[in-house]
Short mmCIF file of C-alpha atoms in Angstrom, two decimals:
data_model
loop_
_atom_site.label_atom_id
_atom_site.label_comp_id
_atom_site.label_asym_id
_atom_site.label_seq_id
_atom_site.Cartn_x
_atom_site.Cartn_y
_atom_site.Cartn_z
CA UNK A 1 0.03 0.02 -0.01
CA UNK A 2 1.46 3.36 -1.01
CA UNK A 3 1.47 6.40 1.29
CA UNK A 4 1.93 9.81 -0.12
CA UNK A 5 4.72 12.07 1.15
CA UNK A 6 3.74 15.70 1.30
CA UNK A 7 4.19 18.90 3.19
CA UNK A 8 0.68 18.71 4.72
CA UNK A 9 -1.98 16.17 4.62
CA UNK A 10 -3.99 18.06 1.73
CA UNK A 11 -0.97 18.98 -0.26
CA UNK A 12 -0.07 17.30 -3.52
CA UNK A 13 2.40 14.53 -3.04
CA UNK A 14 5.95 15.00 -3.45
CA UNK A 15 6.49 11.17 -3.90
CA UNK A 16 5.10 7.82 -2.76
CA UNK A 17 6.47 5.39 -0.30
CA UNK A 18 5.57 1.94 0.70
CA UNK A 19 3.51 2.01 3.88
CA UNK A 20 6.11 -0.11 5.78
CA UNK A 21 8.97 2.18 4.96
CA UNK A 22 7.13 5.44 6.11
CA UNK A 23 8.32 5.56 9.74
CA UNK A 24 11.73 4.46 8.78
CA UNK A 25 11.94 7.66 6.69
CA UNK A 26 10.37 9.98 9.29
CA UNK A 27 7.26 10.34 7.21
CA UNK A 28 4.06 11.10 8.99
CA UNK A 29 1.57 8.28 8.71
CA UNK A 30 -2.13 9.03 8.28
CA UNK A 31 -4.90 6.67 8.99
CA UNK A 32 -8.62 6.41 9.95
CA UNK A 33 -10.12 4.92 13.20
CA UNK A 34 -13.82 4.43 13.44
CA UNK A 35 -15.90 3.90 16.53
CA UNK A 36 -18.79 1.59 15.69
CA UNK A 37 -21.69 2.69 18.11
CA UNK A 38 -25.22 1.27 18.71
CA UNK A 39 -27.95 2.90 20.66
CA UNK A 40 -29.82 0.12 22.52
CA UNK A 41 -33.53 -0.22 23.38
CA UNK A 42 -32.72 0.81 27.05
CA UNK A 43 -31.08 3.97 25.81
CA UNK A 44 -27.57 2.99 26.54
CA UNK A 45 -24.78 3.15 23.97
CA UNK A 46 -22.46 0.11 23.14
CA UNK A 47 -19.47 0.06 21.02
CA UNK A 48 -18.28 -2.81 18.61
CA UNK A 49 -14.79 -3.63 19.38
CA UNK A 50 -12.37 -5.68 17.28
CA UNK A 51 -9.57 -8.19 18.53
CA UNK A 52 -6.63 -7.90 16.23
CA UNK A 53 -5.60 -10.96 14.40
CA UNK A 54 -2.48 -12.89 16.00
CA UNK A 55 -0.81 -12.58 12.65
CA UNK A 56 -0.75 -8.78 12.60
CA UNK A 57 2.71 -7.34 12.63
CA UNK A 58 1.62 -4.38 14.85
CA UNK A 59 -0.17 -5.16 18.25
CA UNK A 60 -1.24 -8.83 17.41
CA UNK A 61 -4.27 -9.91 19.62
CA UNK A 62 -4.85 -6.45 21.07
CA UNK A 63 -8.19 -4.71 21.05
CA UNK A 64 -9.05 -2.18 18.33
CA UNK A 65 -11.86 -0.09 16.94
CA UNK A 66 -14.36 -1.92 14.80
CA UNK A 67 -12.50 -0.46 11.75
CA UNK A 68 -9.05 1.12 11.53
CA UNK A 69 -6.60 1.46 8.73
CA UNK A 70 -3.84 3.55 6.99
CA UNK A 71 -4.75 6.26 4.63
CA UNK A 72 -3.49 5.14 1.15
CA UNK A 73 -2.58 7.63 -1.57
CA UNK A 74 -5.32 8.17 -4.02
CA UNK A 75 -8.40 7.95 -1.85
CA UNK A 76 -10.24 10.63 -0.02
CA UNK A 77 -10.88 10.03 3.71
CA UNK A 78 -14.43 8.98 3.04
CA UNK A 79 -13.54 6.66 0.19
CA UNK A 80 -11.05 4.96 2.57
CA UNK A 81 -13.61 4.70 5.33
CA UNK A 82 -16.02 2.98 3.01
CA UNK A 83 -13.41 0.70 1.65
CA UNK A 84 -11.99 -0.27 5.22
CA UNK A 85 -15.55 -0.74 6.63
CA UNK A 86 -16.25 -3.20 3.97
CA UNK A 87 -12.81 -5.14 4.25
CA UNK A 88 -12.47 -5.27 7.84
CA UNK A 89 -16.24 -5.41 9.15
CA UNK A 90 -18.33 -6.33 6.20
CA UNK A 91 -20.17 -3.05 6.26
CA UNK A 92 -22.18 -2.18 3.24
CA UNK A 93 -21.53 1.37 1.96
CA UNK A 94 -24.97 2.51 2.46
CA UNK A 95 -24.75 1.68 6.17
CA UNK A 96 -21.36 3.48 6.50
CA UNK A 97 -22.60 6.74 4.67
CA UNK A 98 -25.79 6.81 6.59
CA UNK A 99 -24.27 6.55 10.03
CA UNK A 100 -20.78 8.02 9.81
CA UNK A 101 -19.81 11.36 11.47
CA UNK A 102 -16.34 13.13 11.80
CA UNK A 103 -15.17 12.99 15.50
CA UNK A 104 -11.78 14.70 15.22
CA UNK A 105 -8.18 13.77 14.94
CA UNK A 106 -5.44 12.77 17.21
CA UNK A 107 -1.68 12.77 16.75
CA UNK A 108 1.08 10.98 18.53
CA UNK A 109 4.67 10.03 18.32
CA UNK A 110 6.33 7.04 19.78
CA UNK A 111 9.71 5.26 19.66
CA UNK A 112 9.59 1.93 18.12
CA UNK A 113 12.58 -0.40 19.10
CA UNK A 114 12.63 -0.72 22.88
CA UNK A 115 13.82 -4.33 22.49
CA UNK A 116 16.48 -3.51 19.83
CA UNK A 117 20.20 -2.46 20.20
CA UNK A 118 20.71 1.42 20.57
CA UNK A 119 20.31 3.17 17.41
CA UNK A 120 18.18 0.45 15.56
CA UNK A 121 14.79 1.85 16.53
CA UNK A 122 12.87 4.64 14.92
CA UNK A 123 10.40 7.39 15.60
CA UNK A 124 6.86 6.75 14.43
CA UNK A 125 4.81 9.76 13.90
CA UNK A 126 1.01 9.32 13.15
CA UNK A 127 -2.09 11.31 12.65
CA UNK A 128 -5.38 9.48 12.90
CA UNK A 129 -8.75 10.89 11.51
CA UNK A 130 -11.43 9.52 14.07
CA UNK A 131 -15.08 8.93 13.09
CA UNK A 132 -18.16 7.85 14.94
CA UNK A 133 -20.25 5.26 13.07
CA UNK A 134 -23.78 4.66 14.22
CA UNK A 135 -24.81 1.30 13.33
CA UNK A 136 -28.38 -0.50 13.29
CA UNK A 137 -29.09 -2.67 16.41
CA UNK A 138 -29.21 -5.84 14.23
CA UNK A 139 -25.96 -5.24 12.55
CA UNK A 140 -23.06 -7.78 13.25
CA UNK A 141 -19.61 -7.08 11.88
CA UNK A 142 -17.86 -10.01 9.91
CA UNK A 143 -14.14 -10.26 9.70
CA UNK A 144 -13.41 -10.28 5.85
CA UNK A 145 -9.77 -9.56 5.43
CA UNK A 146 -8.00 -11.58 8.11
CA UNK A 147 -7.03 -8.48 10.10
CA UNK A 148 -9.55 -9.15 12.81
CA UNK A 149 -9.92 -12.18 14.91
CA UNK A 150 -13.28 -11.40 16.45
CA UNK A 151 -15.78 -8.77 17.25
CA UNK A 152 -17.78 -8.02 20.53
CA UNK A 153 -19.98 -5.16 21.90
CA UNK A 154 -18.48 -3.28 24.81
CA UNK A 155 -20.45 -1.17 27.28
CA UNK A 156 -19.61 2.43 27.18
#
């Protein structure tokens, strides 16, 4: 998957880089994280959670959003939301488009390489565009692409 390298998120690309190489080059990685929310009959809100596949290179077996993914070159944020929702949770585009709302963005930096000899780690810099996705009560996500081991609803 290619990521664009640009001065800012909405700037034209200077060049493209393979996603795995982005942090090694100090490139900011962009992605989307989507909260899958359900309003229950009793008025409470529950959230669909994903357990990441044990085969993932980053954080295998950890809990995650219902949908999360990198922002590839050539797709708008909404196009990527639709693509990732379908791939990771079996969400049809009409449900995604009906229920999705922007919820902000977060950025972070972290050192990757705590278990490596000094000088072999790197600084990972990320910006995540966050969305709330209101889902029908009867919707049950289905892991389609092997990135998710299972889904469950969490009380908020």
